[in-house]
Tab-separated table of C-alpha atoms in Angstrom:
chain	number	residue	atom	x	y	z
A	1	UNK	CA	119.791	96.677	125.829
A	2	UNK	CA	122.403	98.678	123.887
A	3	UNK	CA	125.904	98.606	125.276
A	4	UNK	CA	126.136	102.357	125.815
A	5	UNK	CA	122.993	102.334	127.964
A	6	UNK	CA	124.404	99.495	130.070
A	7	UNK	CA	127.595	101.471	130.645
A	8	UNK	CA	125.620	104.556	131.570
A	9	UNK	CA	123.558	102.571	134.051
A	10	UNK	CA	126.747	101.189	135.579
A	11	UNK	CA	128.131	104.736	135.981
A	12	UNK	CA	124.870	105.829	137.628
A	13	UNK	CA	124.935	102.855	139.976
A	14	UNK	CA	128.531	103.588	141.035
A	15	UNK	CA	127.737	107.290	141.526
A	16	UNK	CA	124.662	106.568	143.641
A	17	UNK	CA	126.617	103.994	145.623
A	18	UNK	CA	129.387	106.487	146.394
A	19	UNK	CA	126.808	109.116	147.417
A	20	UNK	CA	125.083	106.666	149.764
A	21	UNK	CA	128.409	105.754	151.410
A	22	UNK	CA	129.308	109.443	151.754
A	23	UNK	CA	125.902	110.202	153.238
A	24	UNK	CA	126.325	107.380	155.738
A	25	UNK	CA	129.822	108.523	156.724
A	26	UNK	CA	129.167	112.268	156.830
A	27	UNK	CA	125.793	112.338	158.596
A	28	UNK	CA	126.307	113.063	162.311
A	29	UNK	CA	125.037	110.457	164.772
A	30	UNK	CA	122.253	112.495	166.259
A	31	UNK	CA	120.977	113.897	162.955
A	32	UNK	CA	117.154	113.908	162.853
A	33	UNK	CA	116.882	113.001	166.505
A	34	UNK	CA	114.302	115.796	166.878
A	35	UNK	CA	114.252	117.336	163.412
A	36	UNK	CA	116.493	118.102	160.452
A	37	UNK	CA	119.466	119.099	162.603
A	38	UNK	CA	122.056	117.595	164.939
A	39	UNK	CA	120.223	116.640	168.137
A	40	UNK	CA	123.412	116.755	170.222
A	41	UNK	CA	123.720	120.484	169.454
A	42	UNK	CA	121.004	121.199	172.027
A	43	UNK	CA	123.044	119.529	174.757
A	44	UNK	CA	126.176	121.378	173.654
A	45	UNK	CA	124.421	124.732	173.885
A	46	UNK	CA	123.009	123.778	177.292
A	47	UNK	CA	126.443	122.854	178.655
A	48	UNK	CA	127.808	126.416	178.361
A	49	UNK	CA	128.752	127.942	181.693
A	50	UNK	CA	126.331	130.336	183.369
A	51	UNK	CA	128.119	133.478	184.563
A	52	UNK	CA	125.435	135.206	186.594
A	53	UNK	CA	124.671	133.207	189.731
A	54	UNK	CA	121.630	135.284	190.868
A	55	UNK	CA	120.959	136.881	194.228
A	56	UNK	CA	119.874	133.726	196.047
A	57	UNK	CA	123.458	132.440	195.712
A	58	UNK	CA	124.848	135.774	196.937
A	59	UNK	CA	122.571	135.681	199.990
A	60	UNK	CA	124.028	132.330	201.074
A	61	UNK	CA	127.128	134.142	202.387
A	62	UNK	CA	126.228	137.851	202.331
A	63	UNK	CA	123.040	137.409	204.340
A	64	UNK	CA	123.353	140.671	206.294
A	65	UNK	CA	123.574	142.766	203.112
A	66	UNK	CA	120.751	140.759	201.580
A	67	UNK	CA	118.602	141.583	204.588
A	68	UNK	CA	119.382	145.304	204.393
A	69	UNK	CA	118.604	145.218	200.678
A	70	UNK	CA	115.320	143.393	201.239
A	71	UNK	CA	114.049	146.348	203.317
A	72	UNK	CA	114.818	149.011	200.711
A	73	UNK	CA	113.510	149.989	197.334
A	74	UNK	CA	116.191	147.999	195.542
A	75	UNK	CA	114.691	144.753	196.848
A	76	UNK	CA	114.016	143.299	193.409
A	77	UNK	CA	117.395	144.163	191.915
A	78	UNK	CA	119.932	141.443	191.301
A	79	UNK	CA	123.256	142.037	193.058
A	80	UNK	CA	125.071	141.312	189.806
A	81	UNK	CA	123.514	144.266	187.940
A	82	UNK	CA	125.937	146.551	189.816
A	83	UNK	CA	128.629	144.110	190.976
A	84	UNK	CA	129.162	142.139	187.759
A	85	UNK	CA	128.937	138.393	187.177
A	86	UNK	CA	129.705	136.268	190.219
A	87	UNK	CA	130.668	132.851	188.897
A	88	UNK	CA	134.378	133.289	189.645
A	89	UNK	CA	133.727	134.761	193.086
A	90	UNK	CA	131.493	131.806	194.013
A	91	UNK	CA	134.314	129.361	193.274
A	92	UNK	CA	137.111	131.479	194.738
A	93	UNK	CA	136.367	134.084	197.392
A	94	UNK	CA	139.656	135.858	196.700
A	95	UNK	CA	138.289	136.879	193.341
A	96	UNK	CA	136.921	140.338	194.095
A	97	UNK	CA	133.636	141.595	192.724
A	98	UNK	CA	133.345	145.070	191.202
A	99	UNK	CA	132.459	147.783	193.683
A	100	UNK	CA	131.724	150.825	191.547
A	101	UNK	CA	131.137	153.979	193.530
A	102	UNK	CA	130.831	156.587	190.805
A	103	UNK	CA	127.631	158.388	190.009
A	104	UNK	CA	127.510	157.054	186.447
A	105	UNK	CA	126.385	153.667	187.734
A	106	UNK	CA	123.424	155.217	189.558
A	107	UNK	CA	122.595	157.477	186.632
A	108	UNK	CA	122.306	154.561	184.225
A	109	UNK	CA	118.849	154.064	185.648
A	110	UNK	CA	118.099	157.310	187.469
A	111	UNK	CA	119.067	159.920	184.893
A	112	UNK	CA	116.341	162.243	183.687
A	113	UNK	CA	114.966	161.155	180.327
A	114	UNK	CA	111.524	161.851	178.911
A	115	UNK	CA	111.366	158.302	177.563
A	116	UNK	CA	111.664	156.721	181.024
A	117	UNK	CA	108.265	156.273	182.639
A	118	UNK	CA	107.973	158.580	185.663
A	119	UNK	CA	105.856	156.196	187.722
A	120	UNK	CA	108.337	153.318	187.413
A	121	UNK	CA	111.637	154.977	188.327
A	122	UNK	CA	112.713	157.995	190.353
A	123	UNK	CA	114.712	160.250	188.090
A	124	UNK	CA	117.012	163.112	188.976
A	125	UNK	CA	118.688	165.808	186.987
A	126	UNK	CA	122.360	165.186	187.770
A	127	UNK	CA	123.212	168.840	187.212
A	128	UNK	CA	120.622	170.368	189.508
A	129	UNK	CA	120.610	167.640	192.167
A	130	UNK	CA	123.619	168.314	194.467
A	131	UNK	CA	126.148	168.741	191.730
A	132	UNK	CA	129.607	167.413	192.516
A	133	UNK	CA	128.445	165.233	195.394
A	134	UNK	CA	128.685	161.476	195.189
A	135	UNK	CA	125.323	159.732	195.313
A	136	UNK	CA	126.548	157.287	197.954
A	137	UNK	CA	127.313	160.039	200.491
A	138	UNK	CA	123.551	160.359	201.074
A	139	UNK	CA	122.082	157.182	199.615
A	140	UNK	CA	123.157	153.682	200.555
A	141	UNK	CA	122.829	151.721	197.309
A	142	UNK	CA	121.599	148.686	199.243
A	143	UNK	CA	118.881	150.759	200.884
A	144	UNK	CA	118.568	154.085	199.029
A	145	UNK	CA	116.436	155.959	201.613
A	146	UNK	CA	118.312	154.996	204.760
B	1	UNK	CA	101.283	113.138	104.679
B	2	UNK	CA	98.206	112.498	106.718
B	3	UNK	CA	98.206	113.075	110.437
B	4	UNK	CA	97.836	109.781	112.222
B	5	UNK	CA	94.904	109.868	114.580
B	6	UNK	CA	95.217	107.894	117.766
B	7	UNK	CA	92.172	105.900	118.456
B	8	UNK	CA	91.227	106.928	121.998
B	9	UNK	CA	87.744	106.136	123.060
B	10	UNK	CA	85.881	108.243	125.584
B	11	UNK	CA	85.721	105.201	127.850
B	12	UNK	CA	89.542	104.901	127.829
B	13	UNK	CA	89.942	108.586	128.584
B	14	UNK	CA	87.626	108.468	131.609
B	15	UNK	CA	89.233	105.250	132.836
B	16	UNK	CA	92.768	106.663	132.595
B	17	UNK	CA	91.918	109.982	134.194
B	18	UNK	CA	90.049	108.415	137.089
B	19	UNK	CA	92.952	106.026	137.685
B	20	UNK	CA	95.354	108.972	137.782
B	21	UNK	CA	93.104	110.942	140.149
B	22	UNK	CA	92.681	107.908	142.377
B	23	UNK	CA	96.439	107.433	142.453
B	24	UNK	CA	97.003	111.042	143.526
B	25	UNK	CA	94.421	110.743	146.301
B	26	UNK	CA	95.952	107.453	147.487
B	27	UNK	CA	99.489	108.901	147.486
B	28	UNK	CA	98.348	111.912	149.456
B	29	UNK	CA	96.707	109.607	152.010
B	30	UNK	CA	99.824	107.534	152.634
B	31	UNK	CA	101.822	110.783	152.421
B	32	UNK	CA	105.308	109.449	151.670
B	33	UNK	CA	106.821	112.922	151.315
B	34	UNK	CA	105.734	114.200	154.679
B	35	UNK	CA	109.309	114.313	156.026
B	36	UNK	CA	110.411	116.371	153.004
B	37	UNK	CA	107.974	119.194	153.741
B	38	UNK	CA	108.097	119.093	157.525
B	39	UNK	CA	110.430	122.035	158.171
B	40	UNK	CA	109.742	121.966	161.869
B	41	UNK	CA	108.523	119.645	164.532
B	42	UNK	CA	104.871	119.981	165.419
B	43	UNK	CA	104.278	121.900	168.628
B	44	UNK	CA	104.725	119.378	171.387
B	45	UNK	CA	103.219	118.934	174.806
B	46	UNK	CA	106.434	119.988	176.522
B	47	UNK	CA	107.639	123.521	177.129
B	48	UNK	CA	106.984	126.101	174.454
B	49	UNK	CA	108.830	129.261	175.394
B	50	UNK	CA	107.457	132.732	174.876
B	51	UNK	CA	108.658	136.170	175.952
B	52	UNK	CA	106.777	139.249	177.071
B	53	UNK	CA	108.161	142.792	177.177
B	54	UNK	CA	106.320	145.613	178.903
B	55	UNK	CA	107.290	148.861	177.170
B	56	UNK	CA	105.506	150.829	179.909
B	57	UNK	CA	108.078	149.549	182.400
B	58	UNK	CA	111.275	149.884	180.368
B	59	UNK	CA	113.485	152.673	181.731
B	60	UNK	CA	116.224	152.330	179.102
B	61	UNK	CA	119.044	151.474	181.500
B	62	UNK	CA	120.529	148.907	179.118
B	63	UNK	CA	121.139	146.379	181.903
B	64	UNK	CA	119.669	143.632	179.720
B	65	UNK	CA	122.036	144.326	176.835
B	66	UNK	CA	125.012	144.562	179.167
B	67	UNK	CA	124.174	141.343	181.008
B	68	UNK	CA	123.644	139.553	177.706
B	69	UNK	CA	127.045	140.611	176.390
B	70	UNK	CA	128.757	139.399	179.562
B	71	UNK	CA	126.847	136.134	179.840
B	72	UNK	CA	127.238	135.068	176.238
B	73	UNK	CA	130.686	136.516	175.388
B	74	UNK	CA	129.234	138.753	172.683
B	75	UNK	CA	132.010	140.900	171.124
B	76	UNK	CA	132.265	144.384	172.607
B	77	UNK	CA	131.975	146.240	169.299
B	78	UNK	CA	128.870	148.412	169.162
B	79	UNK	CA	127.318	146.416	166.297
B	80	UNK	CA	127.186	142.900	167.711
B	81	UNK	CA	124.128	142.350	169.839
B	82	UNK	CA	121.892	139.512	170.832
B	83	UNK	CA	119.734	141.983	172.669
B	84	UNK	CA	119.585	145.768	172.581
B	85	UNK	CA	117.358	148.731	173.440
B	86	UNK	CA	116.088	151.398	171.041
B	87	UNK	CA	114.845	154.844	171.981
B	88	UNK	CA	111.939	156.084	169.885
B	89	UNK	CA	111.201	159.779	169.878
B	90	UNK	CA	108.252	161.154	167.955
B	91	UNK	CA	108.370	164.927	167.660
B	92	UNK	CA	105.484	167.347	167.459
B	93	UNK	CA	106.191	167.828	163.734
B	94	UNK	CA	105.784	164.038	163.288
B	95	UNK	CA	109.368	163.032	162.731
B	96	UNK	CA	110.299	159.623	164.145
B	97	UNK	CA	113.806	159.456	165.586
B	98	UNK	CA	115.241	156.070	166.561
B	99	UNK	CA	118.528	155.842	168.375
B	100	UNK	CA	120.420	152.991	169.956
B	101	UNK	CA	123.943	154.178	170.825
B	102	UNK	CA	125.956	151.028	171.572
B	103	UNK	CA	122.675	149.143	171.982
B	104	UNK	CA	121.769	151.304	174.964
B	105	UNK	CA	124.550	149.853	177.121
B	106	UNK	CA	125.999	153.293	177.911
B	107	UNK	CA	122.592	154.865	178.478
B	108	UNK	CA	120.595	157.233	176.299
B	109	UNK	CA	120.499	160.933	175.613
B	110	UNK	CA	117.261	162.496	174.525
B	111	UNK	CA	118.085	164.266	171.217
B	112	UNK	CA	114.966	166.483	171.281
B	113	UNK	CA	114.112	169.107	173.928
B	114	UNK	CA	111.132	168.128	176.072
B	115	UNK	CA	108.756	170.741	174.642
B	116	UNK	CA	109.136	169.338	171.081
B	117	UNK	CA	108.424	165.735	172.062
B	118	UNK	CA	105.048	164.288	171.180
B	119	UNK	CA	105.816	160.828	172.459
B	120	UNK	CA	108.932	158.949	173.480
B	121	UNK	CA	109.609	155.463	174.800
B	122	UNK	CA	112.148	152.643	174.844
B	123	UNK	CA	111.783	149.381	172.935
B	124	UNK	CA	114.017	146.498	174.012
B	125	UNK	CA	114.674	144.147	171.127
B	126	UNK	CA	115.881	140.589	170.946
B	127	UNK	CA	115.249	137.367	169.027
B	128	UNK	CA	111.518	136.787	168.577
B	129	UNK	CA	111.945	132.994	168.621
B	130	UNK	CA	109.373	132.748	165.847
B	131	UNK	CA	107.365	129.558	165.488
B	132	UNK	CA	107.678	129.875	161.706
B	133	UNK	CA	111.170	131.324	161.752
B	134	UNK	CA	112.384	132.634	158.390
B	135	UNK	CA	115.987	132.283	159.562
B	136	UNK	CA	115.988	128.547	160.247
B	137	UNK	CA	114.250	127.773	156.969
B	138	UNK	CA	117.028	129.214	154.801
B	139	UNK	CA	119.956	127.421	156.448
B	140	UNK	CA	121.590	125.286	153.735
B	141	UNK	CA	123.321	122.891	156.156
B	142	UNK	CA	120.769	122.465	158.944
B	143	UNK	CA	122.860	124.356	161.493
B	144	UNK	CA	120.053	126.747	162.352
B	145	UNK	CA	117.094	124.996	163.827
B	146	UNK	CA	114.142	125.322	166.080
B	147	UNK	CA	114.418	123.266	169.232
B	148	UNK	CA	111.457	121.236	170.552
B	149	UNK	CA	110.967	124.020	173.141
B	150	UNK	CA	110.383	126.556	170.375
B	151	UNK	CA	113.758	128.304	170.574
B	152	UNK	CA	115.614	129.212	167.401
B	153	UNK	CA	119.143	127.940	168.054
B	154	UNK	CA	122.397	127.676	166.094
B	155	UNK	CA	124.634	124.614	165.992
B	156	UNK	CA	127.903	126.546	165.823
B	157	UNK	CA	130.058	123.506	165.115
B	158	UNK	CA	127.983	122.848	162.000
B	159	UNK	CA	127.434	126.424	160.768
B	160	UNK	CA	129.441	127.411	157.691
B	161	UNK	CA	129.000	131.160	158.233
B	162	UNK	CA	127.290	131.839	154.903
B	163	UNK	CA	125.093	134.528	156.429
B	164	UNK	CA	121.828	133.600	154.716
B	165	UNK	CA	120.021	133.541	158.035
B	166	UNK	CA	121.431	136.962	158.970
B	167	UNK	CA	119.712	138.361	155.892
B	168	UNK	CA	116.571	136.294	156.344
B	169	UNK	CA	115.822	137.479	159.878
B	170	UNK	CA	113.357	140.360	159.524
B	171	UNK	CA	114.184	141.594	163.024
B	172	UNK	CA	117.972	141.844	162.605
B	173	UNK	CA	118.653	139.529	165.500
B	174	UNK	CA	121.625	137.585	164.127
B	175	UNK	CA	125.244	138.454	163.489
B	176	UNK	CA	128.380	136.689	162.322
B	177	UNK	CA	130.780	136.261	165.220
B	178	UNK	CA	134.017	137.907	164.027
B	179	UNK	CA	136.231	135.493	165.973
B	180	UNK	CA	134.484	132.189	165.313
B	181	UNK	CA	133.258	133.082	161.811
B	182	UNK	CA	129.895	131.514	162.505
B	183	UNK	CA	126.467	132.883	163.231
B	184	UNK	CA	125.521	133.779	166.765
B	185	UNK	CA	122.163	134.783	168.180
B	186	UNK	CA	119.977	134.874	171.262
B	187	UNK	CA	119.346	131.420	172.722
B	188	UNK	CA	117.085	132.788	175.469
B	189	UNK	CA	120.119	131.715	177.557
B	190	UNK	CA	119.225	128.081	176.993
B	191	UNK	CA	122.195	127.032	179.146
B	192	UNK	CA	120.752	129.032	182.057
B	193	UNK	CA	117.213	127.742	181.573
B	194	UNK	CA	118.531	124.173	181.744
B	195	UNK	CA	120.316	125.000	185.030
B	196	UNK	CA	117.152	126.487	186.521
B	197	UNK	CA	118.331	130.105	186.225
B	198	UNK	CA	116.590	132.991	184.468
B	199	UNK	CA	117.976	134.244	181.150
B	200	UNK	CA	120.561	136.979	181.711
B	201	UNK	CA	118.378	139.786	180.322
B	202	UNK	CA	115.348	138.750	182.383
B	203	UNK	CA	117.495	138.509	185.498
B	204	UNK	CA	119.141	141.894	184.963
B	205	UNK	CA	115.991	143.901	184.278
B	206	UNK	CA	115.534	146.130	187.363
B	207	UNK	CA	111.862	146.925	186.744
B	208	UNK	CA	110.554	143.521	185.706
B	209	UNK	CA	109.753	144.765	182.208
B	210	UNK	CA	110.657	141.347	180.793
B	211	UNK	CA	108.940	138.067	181.450
B	212	UNK	CA	109.378	134.684	179.875
B	213	UNK	CA	107.845	131.289	180.363
B	214	UNK	CA	106.011	128.335	178.965
B	215	UNK	CA	103.105	129.310	176.706
B	216	UNK	CA	101.549	125.839	177.178
B	217	UNK	CA	101.282	126.466	180.919
B	218	UNK	CA	98.429	128.900	181.456
B	219	UNK	CA	99.819	129.961	184.852
B	220	UNK	CA	103.327	130.805	183.675
B	221	UNK	CA	104.569	134.377	183.878
B	222	UNK	CA	104.237	134.973	180.140
B	223	UNK	CA	100.742	133.465	179.921
B	224	UNK	CA	99.560	135.724	182.734
B	225	UNK	CA	101.288	138.674	181.061
B	226	UNK	CA	99.348	137.971	177.849
B	227	UNK	CA	96.145	137.632	179.829
B	228	UNK	CA	96.532	140.933	181.654
B	229	UNK	CA	97.836	143.090	178.798
B	230	UNK	CA	96.893	143.800	175.223
B	231	UNK	CA	99.969	142.608	173.434
B	232	UNK	CA	101.240	142.868	169.881
B	233	UNK	CA	104.140	141.345	167.983
B	234	UNK	CA	106.585	143.059	165.632
B	235	UNK	CA	105.867	142.793	161.884
B	236	UNK	CA	102.777	140.581	162.164
B	237	UNK	CA	102.242	140.885	158.406
B	238	UNK	CA	105.248	138.618	157.837
B	239	UNK	CA	103.414	135.705	159.492
B	240	UNK	CA	106.479	134.577	161.404
B	241	UNK	CA	104.387	133.629	164.452
B	242	UNK	CA	106.722	135.576	166.671
B	243	UNK	CA	106.675	134.568	170.319
B	244	UNK	CA	107.972	137.909	171.621
B	245	UNK	CA	104.940	139.871	172.796
B	246	UNK	CA	105.080	143.605	173.518
B	247	UNK	CA	102.667	145.409	175.759
B	248	UNK	CA	101.871	148.998	174.703
B	249	UNK	CA	103.604	148.680	171.321
B	250	UNK	CA	103.249	151.793	169.184
B	251	UNK	CA	102.603	151.346	165.507
B	252	UNK	CA	105.720	153.371	164.694
B	253	UNK	CA	107.951	150.546	165.933
B	254	UNK	CA	109.430	148.257	163.306
């Protein structure tokens, strides 16, 4: 074998050796655990904190309001749609939830729009329907037709 | 100078070609390159998540988009969304108007007076969690992947923020997080699913327009939704095998 070919082969061997060492060092532990990605990433994504605790957790303490709500039309609504996420309030009861009383909150869902299906949601024209009044003077949000 | 003729007999030619063909068939049987071409895990026996959205029930309140932003710390700017709502308005003179002011979080205004409207409806949009996702296939570092449950997820500690996947997604469901500099997208609230909670958008929907569940389980909410409604996916011609099924989807929606 000519000398120059031997040298070239030696260079190739060193290069491949370095690449194999780098691959060994740089590949994360859980690579290809499930597929061509880091398997531990799934656990890391799953460990993120959940901020909405859902109405079953709210009902543990606020059972009287939950009962009122269960009799009205808002029965299927989650408390946290209007009151905001409850994860801090669950840990610390001094952390106050949002209590929004303005009409804009109601009108998010109940405003008149041709694109909203009429059979699914009751819609009102905020200008014609008792203008200037607050919705909550007549309607209890926990039981709208009290 | 005469051209030198190689002395190949017909017998040699047939022998060599049949050996080559036999070798190819043998190599394909033992299939040593299978792991090179396998871009995704075969569909397993475990959970295989799918989503159903009922356009007939969507009232355009934007609760889903708002809940998603809160739950997943999505930046407040009006162009970063994991989940948003679009209002389609088709006028009597056949113009199609699509609007999504701040993803629908602040509510919608109908731009056309009622008498000019031919048809109007809301379309909530989110990651389709495609089974053949174009976005995960282009990732150069393996940070974007499809989990064994069929969710397209991003390994943010591994992502280099090149943005290939943002361009590859035909549904526009990814964005580069301006603070972290890496890609972010809908995970179907994987962290909530693992804790036994509903995804934030499903939880927040006041009319039950959204369902999700295990497509392998024929009694799950999404399987029953598919059974009871005639559903369609967005951009079926792209063959992404989207797992986000819309009931009552108009052909104008893209």
